[in-house]
Amino acid sequence: MSLQMLKGIGASSGIAIARAYRLETQEPVIEKVSSRGSQSELQRFEAAVEQGKSQLKDLMEITAQRLGSEEARIFEAHLLVLSDPELLGSVKDKIYGDAVTAEFALKEVAQEIIAAFESLNTEYLRERAGDIRDVTRRVLTTMGGQLYYNHNPINEAVIIVAHDLTPSDTAQLDRVFVKGFTTETGGRTSHSAIMARSMEIPAVVGTAGAMNEIQQNDLLILDGGAGKLLVNPSPEVILQYEAKLLEEKRQQAEWSLLAERCTFSADGHQVELAGNIGCPDDVQGVLDHGGEGIGLFRTEFLYMGRSEVPSEEEQFQAYKTVLEKMKDKAVVVRTIDIGGDKELPSLKLPKEDNPFLGFRAIRLCLETPGQELFRTQLRALLRASIYGNLKIMFPMIATLDELREAKGVLQEEKQKLRSAGTEVSDSIAIGMMVEIPASAVLADLFAPEVDFFSIGTNDLIQYTMAADRMNGRVSYLYQPYNPAILRLIKMVIDAAHSHGKWVGMCGEMAGDRAAIPLLLGLGLDEFSMSASSILPARSSILQLSQAEMGVIAQQALGMSSAGQVAALVKRLLH
Ligand code: PEP
Ligand code: MG
């Protein structure tokens, strides 16, 4: 056991101390080697199938409890695959007929079945290919003596160590047992990182080499704030971090006294602090942390990690739940923003070379046949609108035409519902994300056509600096304090205010303690962030003068580099 420190990017603050749980997600590599005897290969195969079945039964039970019986049915289908006489018979024939290993025989047979399913016309049957792939991987991994994520339910405190976690993997993490996670890939604004913050799971991403350096059950200390990971630390270091953990708890208790307060700067300027959520379960966290509203509901997470798109009814229930829980507080629901690093397998979209510049968000909504995906979501939202203070926001708007078309579709669906006798609120505010430089530059033309803007700095920064938010190699260019970004933000705020509209920010910059003074000074009206950042943000703003920050922001706008602005802010905070 060697003591080591691994550096990464702090994605979600907080300290976690627990054993490592490695998630192996790579495809097992199966070579064609001669078998050790067909009889023993068959026995190994049959034993792995039985093990797979019992894992699936456990998983079904747990999924039914945690997510519902609908989701649990996915694994029922997997169980059927493992009992399919044709598949089992073909593997057996290959093991004997070709004298190959059980792994090789299964891989070959599965590939044939997958190809056959993939060539079918019916979508449901094509989707079965994914089931076969998943089940095959489960059995292959079991034969290799390894753990297969998803079917070994985690039931003790762990820190997950993985090469990569997709947002749907992250959504499946059990908050009770998963004390933290680290991935070799990803950046601060990758969606797994954002979800970690809303789930309040400490996380460090971009920890190169973690899968090589960390063994199953190694003791880990993960420091999400500092972006580091200690492997097998000494007892003194553990004590030190246990003390830090206590201090973190004390600080949180102090902040929690601010939960019921509105947010005024020291010179009496009021702003709103809201929370970003990905599912109805996240609402409680926002309320507990003193959120004055929901500034961004990333609805695409309702669609992810499942085999079919959620129905209108299911979406309606989700939106209604959020609106009711928030009572009369504002809830900004963003229409589906799929694409980029958020894939939706059920849509079966072709792979793109530059997904962040591709067919995503509003583009996909307006261009899919019949706009059914979009219209279904809008109907669900409109029907839910009478249960609270709903605001609808469109993502990735680049042109006025897109905005007008999206608003037109919304209007059509509203009229259709009303003529069918369905009640719809008549005070739904309509806004758009400003996350593409083109819409920031033309903010004065967009402003008269919306009720509000919400600046999406996660994308605005990557598009302005031409630096992929997921690419660690260019992360030095991902500069929130670059005066170019600050000037764009100012343009948006000024344009909105001159048309009497309010401006929020729901990108990660809004919750960044060092950026808050500048944003306050630039006149931002609403700051929307991960629940856990709300109280520290309120504590900062209560002590800042908006007028003084205006002067500081003005200085920052005139600077020539992000470094100079960062130094200015640093002086201010100390
Ligand atoms: C953003 O781009 O800043 C944003 C809030 O949207 P997302 O992170 O979901 O792309
Ligand atoms: Mg975005």
Coordinates of C-alpha atoms and ligand atoms in Angstrom, one line a residue:
M1 CA 0.0 0.0 0.0
S2 CA 1.6 3.2 -1.1
L3 CA 0.6 6.7 -0.1
Q4 CA 0.0 9.0 -3.0
M5 CA -1.6 12.2 -4.0
L6 CA -3.5 12.6 -7.3
K7 CA -4.4 16.0 -8.6
G8 CA -7.6 16.7 -10.6
I9 CA -10.2 19.4 -11.0
G10 CA -12.3 20.1 -8.0
A11 CA -15.8 19.5 -9.4
S12 CA -17.9 19.4 -6.3
S13 CA -16.6 20.7 -3.0
G14 CA -16.6 18.7 0.2
I15 CA -14.5 16.1 1.9
A16 CA -15.1 12.4 1.7
I17 CA -13.2 9.6 3.5
A18 CA -14.0 6.1 2.3
R19 CA -12.8 3.0 0.5
A20 CA -12.3 3.0 -3.2
Y21 CA -14.9 1.3 -5.4
R22 CA -13.5 0.9 -9.0
L23 CA -16.1 1.0 -11.7
E24 CA -14.9 -0.9 -14.8
T25 CA -16.8 0.3 -17.8
Q26 CA -14.4 -0.6 -20.6
E27 CA -15.4 -3.3 -22.9
P28 CA -13.6 -6.5 -22.0
V29 CA -11.1 -7.5 -24.7
I30 CA -11.7 -11.0 -25.8
E31 CA -8.9 -12.7 -27.9
K32 CA -9.4 -16.0 -29.8
V33 CA -7.3 -18.5 -27.8
S34 CA -7.8 -22.2 -27.6
S35 CA -10.0 -23.5 -24.9
R36 CA -9.0 -25.5 -21.8
G37 CA -11.5 -28.2 -22.7
S38 CA -15.0 -27.7 -23.9
Q39 CA -16.6 -29.3 -20.8
S40 CA -15.0 -26.9 -18.4
E41 CA -15.7 -23.9 -20.7
L42 CA -19.4 -24.8 -20.7
Q43 CA -19.4 -25.1 -17.0
R44 CA -17.7 -21.7 -16.6
F45 CA -20.3 -20.2 -19.0
E46 CA -23.3 -21.8 -17.2
A47 CA -22.0 -20.6 -13.8
A48 CA -21.5 -17.0 -15.1
V49 CA -25.1 -17.1 -16.5
E50 CA -26.5 -18.2 -13.2
Q51 CA -24.4 -15.5 -11.4
G52 CA -25.7 -12.9 -13.9
K53 CA -29.3 -13.9 -13.3
S54 CA -29.0 -13.6 -9.5
Q55 CA -27.3 -10.1 -10.0
L56 CA -30.1 -9.1 -12.2
K57 CA -32.8 -10.2 -9.7
D58 CA -31.1 -8.1 -7.0
L59 CA -30.8 -5.2 -9.4
M60 CA -34.5 -5.5 -10.3
E61 CA -35.5 -5.3 -6.7
I62 CA -33.3 -2.3 -5.9
T63 CA -34.4 -0.5 -9.0
A64 CA -38.0 -1.1 -8.3
Q65 CA -37.6 0.4 -4.8
R66 CA -35.5 3.3 -5.9
L67 CA -36.8 4.3 -9.3
G68 CA -40.1 2.4 -9.8
S69 CA -41.4 -0.8 -11.4
E70 CA -41.2 0.6 -14.9
E71 CA -37.5 1.0 -14.8
A72 CA -37.0 -2.4 -13.1
R73 CA -38.6 -3.9 -16.2
I74 CA -35.4 -3.2 -18.1
F75 CA -33.7 -5.9 -16.1
E76 CA -36.6 -8.3 -16.5
A77 CA -35.8 -8.1 -20.2
H78 CA -32.2 -8.9 -19.4
L79 CA -33.2 -11.9 -17.4
L80 CA -35.2 -13.2 -20.4
V81 CA -32.1 -12.9 -22.6
L82 CA -30.1 -15.0 -20.1
S83 CA -32.8 -17.7 -20.3
D84 CA -33.1 -17.7 -24.1
P85 CA -32.5 -21.3 -25.2
E86 CA -31.4 -20.2 -28.7
L87 CA -28.6 -18.0 -27.3
L88 CA -27.5 -20.6 -24.7
G89 CA -27.7 -23.3 -27.3
S90 CA -25.6 -21.4 -29.9
V91 CA -22.9 -20.6 -27.3
K92 CA -22.7 -24.3 -26.4
D93 CA -22.5 -25.3 -30.0
K94 CA -19.6 -22.9 -30.6
I95 CA -17.7 -24.0 -27.5
Y96 CA -17.8 -27.6 -28.7
G97 CA -17.8 -27.1 -32.4
D98 CA -15.0 -24.5 -32.7
A99 CA -13.1 -25.5 -29.5
V100 CA -13.0 -21.9 -28.4
T101 CA -13.3 -20.3 -24.9
A102 CA -16.7 -19.5 -23.4
E103 CA -15.9 -15.8 -23.7
F104 CA -15.1 -16.0 -27.3
A105 CA -18.1 -18.2 -28.1
L106 CA -20.5 -15.8 -26.3
K107 CA -18.9 -12.7 -27.9
E108 CA -19.4 -14.2 -31.4
V109 CA -22.9 -15.4 -30.8
A110 CA -23.9 -12.1 -29.2
Q111 CA -22.5 -10.1 -32.1
E112 CA -24.6 -12.1 -34.6
I113 CA -27.7 -11.5 -32.6
I114 CA -26.9 -7.8 -32.1
A115 CA -26.4 -7.3 -35.8
A116 CA -29.7 -9.1 -36.6
F117 CA -31.6 -6.9 -34.1
E118 CA -29.9 -3.7 -35.4
S119 CA -31.1 -4.4 -38.9
L120 CA -34.8 -4.6 -38.0
N121 CA -37.3 -1.9 -38.8
T122 CA -39.2 -1.8 -35.5
E123 CA -37.6 0.5 -33.0
Y124 CA -38.5 -1.7 -30.1
L125 CA -36.8 -4.6 -31.6
R126 CA -33.7 -2.6 -32.5
E127 CA -33.5 -1.5 -28.9
R128 CA -33.1 -5.1 -27.9
A129 CA -29.6 -5.0 -29.4
G130 CA -28.7 -2.8 -26.5
D131 CA -30.1 -5.3 -24.0
I132 CA -28.1 -8.1 -25.6
R133 CA -24.9 -6.0 -25.5
D134 CA -25.4 -5.1 -21.8
V135 CA -26.2 -8.7 -20.8
T136 CA -23.3 -10.0 -22.7
R137 CA -21.0 -7.6 -21.0
R138 CA -22.3 -8.6 -17.7
V139 CA -21.6 -12.3 -18.3
L140 CA -18.2 -11.6 -19.8
T141 CA -17.2 -9.4 -16.9
T142 CA -18.4 -12.1 -14.5
M143 CA -16.3 -14.7 -16.2
G144 CA -13.3 -12.5 -16.0
G145 CA -13.8 -12.4 -12.2
Q146 CA -14.6 -8.6 -12.1
L147 CA -17.4 -6.5 -10.9
Y148 CA -19.9 -5.2 -13.4
Y149 CA -21.3 -1.9 -12.4
N150 CA -25.1 -1.8 -12.0
H151 CA -25.5 -5.3 -10.8
N152 CA -23.4 -5.2 -7.7
P153 CA -25.5 -2.8 -5.6
I154 CA -23.3 -0.6 -3.5
N155 CA -24.3 -1.0 0.1
E156 CA -21.5 0.5 2.1
A157 CA -19.7 3.9 2.1
V158 CA -17.5 4.2 -1.0
I159 CA -15.7 6.6 -3.2
I160 CA -16.3 5.7 -6.8
V161 CA -13.2 5.6 -9.1
A162 CA -13.9 5.5 -12.8
H163 CA -12.4 6.3 -16.1
D164 CA -15.6 8.2 -17.0
L165 CA -19.1 8.6 -15.7
T166 CA -21.9 9.4 -18.1
P167 CA -24.6 11.7 -16.7
S168 CA -26.9 8.7 -16.5
D169 CA -24.3 6.8 -14.5
T170 CA -24.1 9.7 -12.2
A171 CA -27.9 9.9 -11.8
Q172 CA -27.8 6.3 -10.6
L173 CA -25.4 6.9 -7.8
D174 CA -26.9 6.2 -4.4
R175 CA -26.3 9.3 -2.4
V176 CA -26.5 7.3 0.9
F177 CA -23.4 5.1 0.1
V178 CA -21.5 7.0 -2.6
K179 CA -19.5 9.5 -0.5
G180 CA -17.6 10.9 -3.5
F181 CA -16.4 10.1 -6.9
T182 CA -13.4 10.7 -9.1
T183 CA -13.1 10.3 -12.9
E184 CA -10.1 10.3 -15.1
T185 CA -11.9 12.5 -17.7
G186 CA -14.2 15.5 -17.5
G187 CA -14.0 19.2 -16.5
R188 CA -15.8 21.4 -14.0
T189 CA -18.7 22.0 -16.3
S190 CA -19.1 18.5 -17.6
H191 CA -22.6 17.4 -16.7
S192 CA -21.5 14.7 -14.3
A193 CA -19.6 17.4 -12.4
I194 CA -22.7 19.6 -12.4
M195 CA -24.9 16.7 -11.2
A196 CA -22.4 15.9 -8.5
R197 CA -22.9 19.4 -7.1
S198 CA -26.6 19.2 -7.2
M199 CA -26.5 15.8 -5.6
E200 CA -24.0 17.3 -3.1
I201 CA -21.5 14.5 -3.7
P202 CA -17.9 15.7 -3.4
A203 CA -16.1 15.0 -6.7
V204 CA -12.8 15.4 -8.4
V205 CA -12.6 15.0 -12.1
G206 CA -9.8 14.8 -14.7
T207 CA -7.7 12.7 -12.3
A208 CA -5.4 11.3 -14.9
G209 CA -4.1 7.8 -14.0
A210 CA -6.6 7.2 -11.2
M211 CA -7.6 3.8 -12.6
N212 CA -4.0 2.7 -12.7
E213 CA -3.0 4.1 -9.3
I214 CA -6.0 3.1 -7.2
Q215 CA -6.9 -0.4 -6.3
Q216 CA -10.2 -1.7 -5.1
N217 CA -10.7 -1.0 -1.4
D218 CA -7.8 1.4 -1.1
L219 CA -8.5 4.0 1.5
L220 CA -9.2 7.4 -0.1
I221 CA -9.5 11.0 1.0
L222 CA -11.2 13.1 -1.6
D223 CA -11.0 16.8 -1.3
G224 CA -13.5 18.2 -3.8
G225 CA -12.7 21.9 -3.0
A226 CA -8.9 21.4 -3.6
G227 CA -9.3 18.9 -6.4
K228 CA -7.2 16.3 -4.9
L229 CA -7.3 12.7 -3.9
L230 CA -5.1 11.0 -1.2
V231 CA -4.6 7.3 -1.6
N232 CA -3.9 5.2 1.5
P233 CA -3.1 8.3 3.7
S234 CA -1.3 8.0 7.0
P235 CA -3.4 8.0 10.3
E236 CA -2.2 11.6 11.0
V237 CA -3.5 12.8 7.6
I238 CA -6.8 11.0 8.2
L239 CA -7.1 12.8 11.5
Q240 CA -6.3 16.1 9.9
Y241 CA -9.1 15.6 7.3
E242 CA -11.5 14.4 9.8
A243 CA -11.0 17.8 11.6
K244 CA -11.5 19.6 8.3
L245 CA -14.7 17.6 7.8
L246 CA -15.9 18.8 11.2
E247 CA -15.0 22.4 10.3
E248 CA -16.9 22.1 7.1
K249 CA -20.0 21.0 9.1
R250 CA -19.6 24.0 11.5
Q251 CA -19.3 26.5 8.6
Q252 CA -22.5 24.9 7.0
A253 CA -24.3 25.3 10.3
E254 CA -23.4 29.0 10.4
W255 CA -24.5 29.5 6.8
S256 CA -27.8 27.7 7.5
L257 CA -28.8 30.6 9.7
L258 CA -29.1 32.6 6.4
A259 CA -31.5 30.1 4.8
E260 CA -34.7 32.1 5.5
R261 CA -33.3 35.5 4.5
C262 CA -33.7 37.4 1.2
T263 CA -30.5 38.5 -0.5
F264 CA -29.6 42.2 -0.1
S265 CA -26.1 43.6 -0.7
A266 CA -24.6 45.7 2.1
D267 CA -26.0 48.9 0.4
G268 CA -29.5 47.5 0.1
H269 CA -29.6 46.3 -3.5
Q270 CA -31.7 43.1 -3.8
V271 CA -30.9 40.1 -6.0
E272 CA -32.3 36.7 -6.2
L273 CA -30.4 33.5 -5.4
A274 CA -31.9 30.4 -7.1
G275 CA -31.0 26.8 -7.5
N276 CA -30.2 24.6 -10.6
I277 CA -31.9 21.2 -10.6
G278 CA -32.0 18.1 -12.8
C279 CA -35.0 16.3 -11.3
P280 CA -37.9 16.8 -8.9
D281 CA -35.9 15.2 -6.1
D282 CA -33.3 18.0 -6.2
V283 CA -35.9 20.6 -5.2
Q284 CA -35.7 19.9 -1.5
G285 CA -32.0 20.6 -1.5
V286 CA -32.6 24.0 -3.1
L287 CA -35.2 24.8 -0.4
D288 CA -33.1 23.5 2.4
H289 CA -30.2 25.8 1.2
G290 CA -32.4 28.9 1.1
G291 CA -33.0 29.0 -2.6
E292 CA -35.5 31.8 -3.6
G293 CA -36.5 29.9 -6.7
I294 CA -35.4 27.5 -9.4
G295 CA -33.3 29.3 -12.0
L296 CA -32.7 26.3 -14.2
F297 CA -34.5 23.0 -14.4
R298 CA -32.4 20.9 -16.8
T299 CA -35.3 18.8 -18.0
E300 CA -33.1 16.6 -20.3
F301 CA -32.2 14.5 -17.2
L302 CA -35.8 13.3 -17.2
Y303 CA -35.1 11.7 -20.6
M304 CA -31.7 10.2 -19.9
G305 CA -30.6 6.8 -18.7
R306 CA -33.7 5.0 -20.0
S307 CA -34.8 3.3 -23.1
E308 CA -37.7 5.4 -24.2
V309 CA -38.7 9.1 -24.0
P310 CA -40.9 10.0 -21.0
S311 CA -44.6 10.4 -21.8
E312 CA -46.4 13.7 -21.6
E313 CA -48.2 12.4 -18.5
E314 CA -44.9 11.5 -16.8
Q315 CA -43.4 14.8 -17.6
F316 CA -46.5 16.7 -16.5
Q317 CA -46.3 14.9 -13.1
A318 CA -42.6 15.9 -12.8
Y319 CA -43.2 19.6 -13.6
K320 CA -46.3 19.7 -11.4
T321 CA -44.3 18.2 -8.5
V322 CA -41.6 20.8 -8.8
L323 CA -44.0 23.7 -9.1
E324 CA -46.1 22.6 -6.2
K325 CA -43.0 22.1 -4.0
M326 CA -41.8 25.6 -4.8
K327 CA -45.2 27.1 -4.1
D328 CA -45.3 30.7 -5.5
K329 CA -41.5 30.9 -6.0
A330 CA -40.3 31.1 -9.6
V331 CA -39.4 27.9 -11.4
V332 CA -37.5 28.4 -14.7
V333 CA -37.9 25.2 -16.7
R334 CA -35.6 24.9 -19.7
T335 CA -36.9 22.9 -22.6
I336 CA -34.9 19.8 -23.5
D337 CA -31.2 20.5 -24.1
I338 CA -29.9 17.2 -25.4
G339 CA -26.7 16.9 -27.3
G340 CA -23.1 17.9 -26.5
D341 CA -22.1 15.6 -23.6
K342 CA -25.7 14.7 -22.9
E343 CA -26.6 11.8 -25.2
L344 CA -30.1 10.4 -25.6
P345 CA -29.8 6.8 -26.9
S346 CA -33.5 6.5 -27.4
L347 CA -33.3 9.2 -30.1
K348 CA -30.7 7.1 -32.0
L349 CA -29.0 10.2 -33.4
P350 CA -26.0 9.7 -35.6
K351 CA -22.6 10.5 -34.0
E352 CA -21.3 13.9 -34.8
D353 CA -17.7 15.1 -35.1
N354 CA -18.4 18.2 -33.0
P355 CA -21.4 17.5 -30.9
F356 CA -21.2 20.8 -29.0
L357 CA -21.5 22.6 -32.3
G358 CA -24.0 20.2 -33.7
F359 CA -27.6 19.1 -33.7
R360 CA -28.5 19.9 -30.1
A361 CA -31.1 21.6 -27.9
I362 CA -33.5 23.9 -29.7
R363 CA -32.1 22.9 -33.1
L364 CA -33.1 19.3 -32.5
C365 CA -36.4 20.3 -31.0
L366 CA -37.4 22.4 -34.0
E367 CA -36.0 20.0 -36.6
T368 CA -37.2 16.6 -35.5
P369 CA -40.1 15.2 -37.6
G370 CA -43.4 16.8 -36.4
Q371 CA -41.5 18.5 -33.6
E372 CA -43.2 15.8 -31.5
L373 CA -40.5 15.7 -28.8
F374 CA -40.7 19.4 -28.3
R375 CA -44.5 19.7 -28.5
T376 CA -45.0 16.9 -26.0
Q377 CA -42.8 18.6 -23.5
L378 CA -44.5 22.0 -24.1
R379 CA -47.9 20.4 -23.6
A380 CA -46.8 18.8 -20.3
L381 CA -45.4 22.2 -19.2
L382 CA -48.5 24.2 -20.2
R383 CA -50.8 21.8 -18.4
A384 CA -48.6 22.0 -15.2
S385 CA -48.4 25.8 -15.4
I386 CA -51.5 26.3 -13.2
Y387 CA -49.7 24.6 -10.2
G388 CA -47.2 27.4 -9.6
N389 CA -45.0 30.1 -10.9
L390 CA -43.7 28.7 -14.2
K391 CA -41.3 30.3 -16.5
I392 CA -40.3 28.6 -19.7
M393 CA -36.8 29.0 -21.2
F394 CA -35.4 27.9 -24.6
P395 CA -31.7 26.7 -24.7
M396 CA -29.0 27.4 -27.3
I397 CA -30.9 30.2 -29.2
A398 CA -28.6 31.5 -31.9
T399 CA -31.0 33.5 -34.1
L400 CA -34.2 35.5 -33.8
D401 CA -35.8 33.1 -36.2
E402 CA -35.3 30.2 -33.8
L403 CA -36.7 32.2 -30.9
R404 CA -39.7 33.2 -32.8
E405 CA -40.3 29.7 -34.1
A406 CA -40.0 28.2 -30.6
K407 CA -42.4 30.8 -29.2
G408 CA -44.8 30.2 -32.1
V409 CA -44.9 26.4 -31.4
L410 CA -45.5 27.2 -27.7
Q411 CA -48.4 29.5 -28.6
E412 CA -49.9 26.9 -30.9
E413 CA -49.8 24.2 -28.2
K414 CA -51.3 26.6 -25.7
Q415 CA -54.2 27.4 -28.1
K416 CA -54.8 23.8 -28.9
L417 CA -55.0 22.9 -25.2
R418 CA -57.3 25.8 -24.4
S419 CA -59.7 24.9 -27.2
A420 CA -59.8 21.4 -25.9
G421 CA -60.9 22.9 -22.6
T422 CA -57.6 22.4 -20.7
E423 CA -56.7 25.2 -18.3
V424 CA -53.4 26.9 -18.9
S425 CA -51.9 29.8 -16.9
D426 CA -51.9 33.1 -18.7
S427 CA -48.9 34.5 -16.8
I428 CA -46.1 32.2 -18.0
A429 CA -42.9 34.2 -18.6
I430 CA -40.9 33.3 -21.6
G431 CA -37.1 33.5 -21.6
M432 CA -34.1 32.3 -23.5
M433 CA -30.6 31.2 -22.6
V434 CA -27.8 33.5 -23.8
E435 CA -25.0 31.0 -24.3
I436 CA -24.0 31.6 -27.9
P437 CA -21.9 34.7 -28.5
A438 CA -24.2 35.7 -31.4
S439 CA -27.2 36.1 -29.1
A440 CA -25.1 38.0 -26.6
V441 CA -24.0 40.4 -29.2
L442 CA -27.6 40.9 -30.5
A443 CA -29.1 40.9 -27.0
D444 CA -30.7 44.3 -27.7
L445 CA -32.7 42.7 -30.5
F446 CA -33.7 39.7 -28.5
A447 CA -34.7 41.7 -25.4
P448 CA -38.0 43.0 -26.7
E449 CA -39.1 39.5 -27.6
V450 CA -38.5 37.8 -24.2
D451 CA -39.5 38.4 -20.6
F452 CA -36.0 37.5 -19.3
F453 CA -32.5 36.2 -20.2
S454 CA -30.5 33.6 -18.4
I455 CA -26.8 33.6 -19.3
G456 CA -25.4 30.2 -19.7
T457 CA -21.7 30.8 -19.1
N458 CA -20.7 27.1 -19.3
D459 CA -21.4 27.3 -23.0
L460 CA -20.9 31.0 -23.6
I461 CA -17.3 30.6 -22.4
Q462 CA -16.5 27.6 -24.5
Y463 CA -18.0 29.1 -27.6
T464 CA -16.4 32.6 -27.1
M465 CA -12.9 31.1 -26.3
A466 CA -13.3 28.2 -28.8
A467 CA -12.3 25.9 -26.0
D468 CA -14.3 22.6 -25.5
R469 CA -15.6 22.6 -21.9
M470 CA -14.8 18.8 -21.7
N471 CA -11.2 19.0 -23.0
G472 CA -8.6 19.2 -20.2
R473 CA -5.9 20.2 -22.7
V474 CA -7.5 23.5 -23.5
S475 CA -8.9 24.1 -20.0
Y476 CA -6.4 27.0 -19.6
L477 CA -8.5 28.8 -22.1
Y478 CA -11.7 28.2 -20.3
Q479 CA -11.6 31.7 -18.6
P480 CA -14.7 33.0 -16.9
Y481 CA -12.8 36.2 -15.9
N482 CA -11.6 37.0 -19.4
P483 CA -12.6 40.6 -20.1
A484 CA -14.2 39.3 -23.4
I485 CA -16.6 37.2 -21.3
L486 CA -17.3 40.0 -18.9
R487 CA -18.0 42.5 -21.7
L488 CA -20.5 40.0 -23.3
I489 CA -22.2 39.6 -19.9
K490 CA -22.4 43.4 -19.6
M491 CA -23.9 43.8 -23.0
V492 CA -26.6 41.3 -22.2
I493 CA -27.4 42.9 -18.8
D494 CA -27.5 46.4 -20.2
A495 CA -29.6 45.4 -23.2
A496 CA -32.1 43.6 -21.0
H497 CA -32.3 46.5 -18.5
S498 CA -32.9 49.1 -21.2
H499 CA -35.9 47.1 -22.2
G500 CA -37.1 46.6 -18.6
K501 CA -36.3 42.9 -18.6
W502 CA -34.4 41.0 -15.9
V503 CA -31.3 38.9 -16.4
G504 CA -30.2 35.7 -14.6
M505 CA -27.2 33.5 -14.9
C506 CA -27.4 29.8 -14.6
G507 CA -24.0 28.8 -15.7
E508 CA -21.5 27.7 -13.1
M509 CA -19.9 31.1 -12.9
A510 CA -23.0 32.4 -11.0
G511 CA -22.0 30.3 -8.0
D512 CA -18.3 31.1 -8.2
R513 CA -17.4 33.0 -5.0
A514 CA -14.8 35.0 -6.8
A515 CA -17.0 35.9 -9.8
I516 CA -20.0 37.0 -7.6
P517 CA -18.6 40.5 -6.8
L518 CA -18.1 41.2 -10.5
L519 CA -21.6 39.9 -11.5
L520 CA -23.2 42.0 -8.7
G521 CA -21.3 45.0 -9.9
L522 CA -22.4 44.4 -13.5
G523 CA -26.0 44.4 -12.4
L524 CA -27.0 40.8 -12.6
D525 CA -30.5 40.3 -11.1
E526 CA -30.7 36.5 -10.5
F527 CA -27.9 34.1 -9.7
S528 CA -28.8 30.4 -10.2
M529 CA -26.4 27.7 -8.9
S530 CA -26.0 24.3 -7.3
A531 CA -28.0 24.2 -4.1
S532 CA -24.8 23.9 -2.0
S533 CA -23.4 27.2 -3.3
I534 CA -26.5 29.3 -2.4
L535 CA -25.8 30.0 1.3
P536 CA -22.1 30.8 0.8
A537 CA -23.1 33.2 -2.1
R538 CA -25.7 34.9 0.2
S539 CA -23.1 35.2 2.9
S540 CA -20.8 37.0 0.4
I541 CA -23.4 39.3 -1.1
L542 CA -24.6 40.5 2.3
Q543 CA -21.2 41.9 2.9
L544 CA -20.6 43.5 -0.5
S545 CA -21.7 47.0 -1.6
Q546 CA -23.3 46.8 -5.1
A547 CA -22.2 50.4 -5.9
E548 CA -18.5 49.6 -5.0
M549 CA -18.7 46.4 -7.0
G550 CA -19.9 48.5 -9.9
V551 CA -16.6 50.4 -9.8
I552 CA -14.6 47.2 -9.5
A553 CA -16.5 45.6 -12.4
Q554 CA -15.8 48.7 -14.5
Q555 CA -12.1 48.3 -13.8
A556 CA -12.2 44.7 -14.8
L557 CA -13.9 45.4 -18.1
G558 CA -10.9 47.6 -19.0
M559 CA -8.3 45.0 -18.2
S560 CA -6.5 43.0 -20.8
S561 CA -6.4 39.5 -19.4
A562 CA -8.2 37.0 -17.2
G563 CA -5.2 36.9 -14.9
Q564 CA -5.4 40.6 -14.2
V565 CA -9.1 40.3 -13.3
A566 CA -8.5 37.3 -11.1
A567 CA -5.8 39.2 -9.2
L568 CA -8.2 42.2 -8.8
V569 CA -10.9 39.9 -7.4
K570 CA -8.4 38.1 -5.1
R571 CA -7.3 41.4 -3.6
L572 CA -11.0 42.1 -2.9
L573 CA -11.7 38.9 -1.2
H574 CA -8.7 39.0 1.2
Ligands
PEP1 C1 -24.7 26.8 -19.6 O1 -24.3 26.5 -20.7 O2 -24.1 27.6 -18.9 C2 -25.9 26.1 -19.0 C3 -26.4 26.5 -17.8 O3 -26.3 25.0 -19.7 P1 -25.7 23.6 -19.7 O4 -24.6 23.6 -18.7 O5 -26.8 22.6 -19.3 O6 -25.2 23.4 -21.1
MG2 MG -25.6 25.3 -22.0

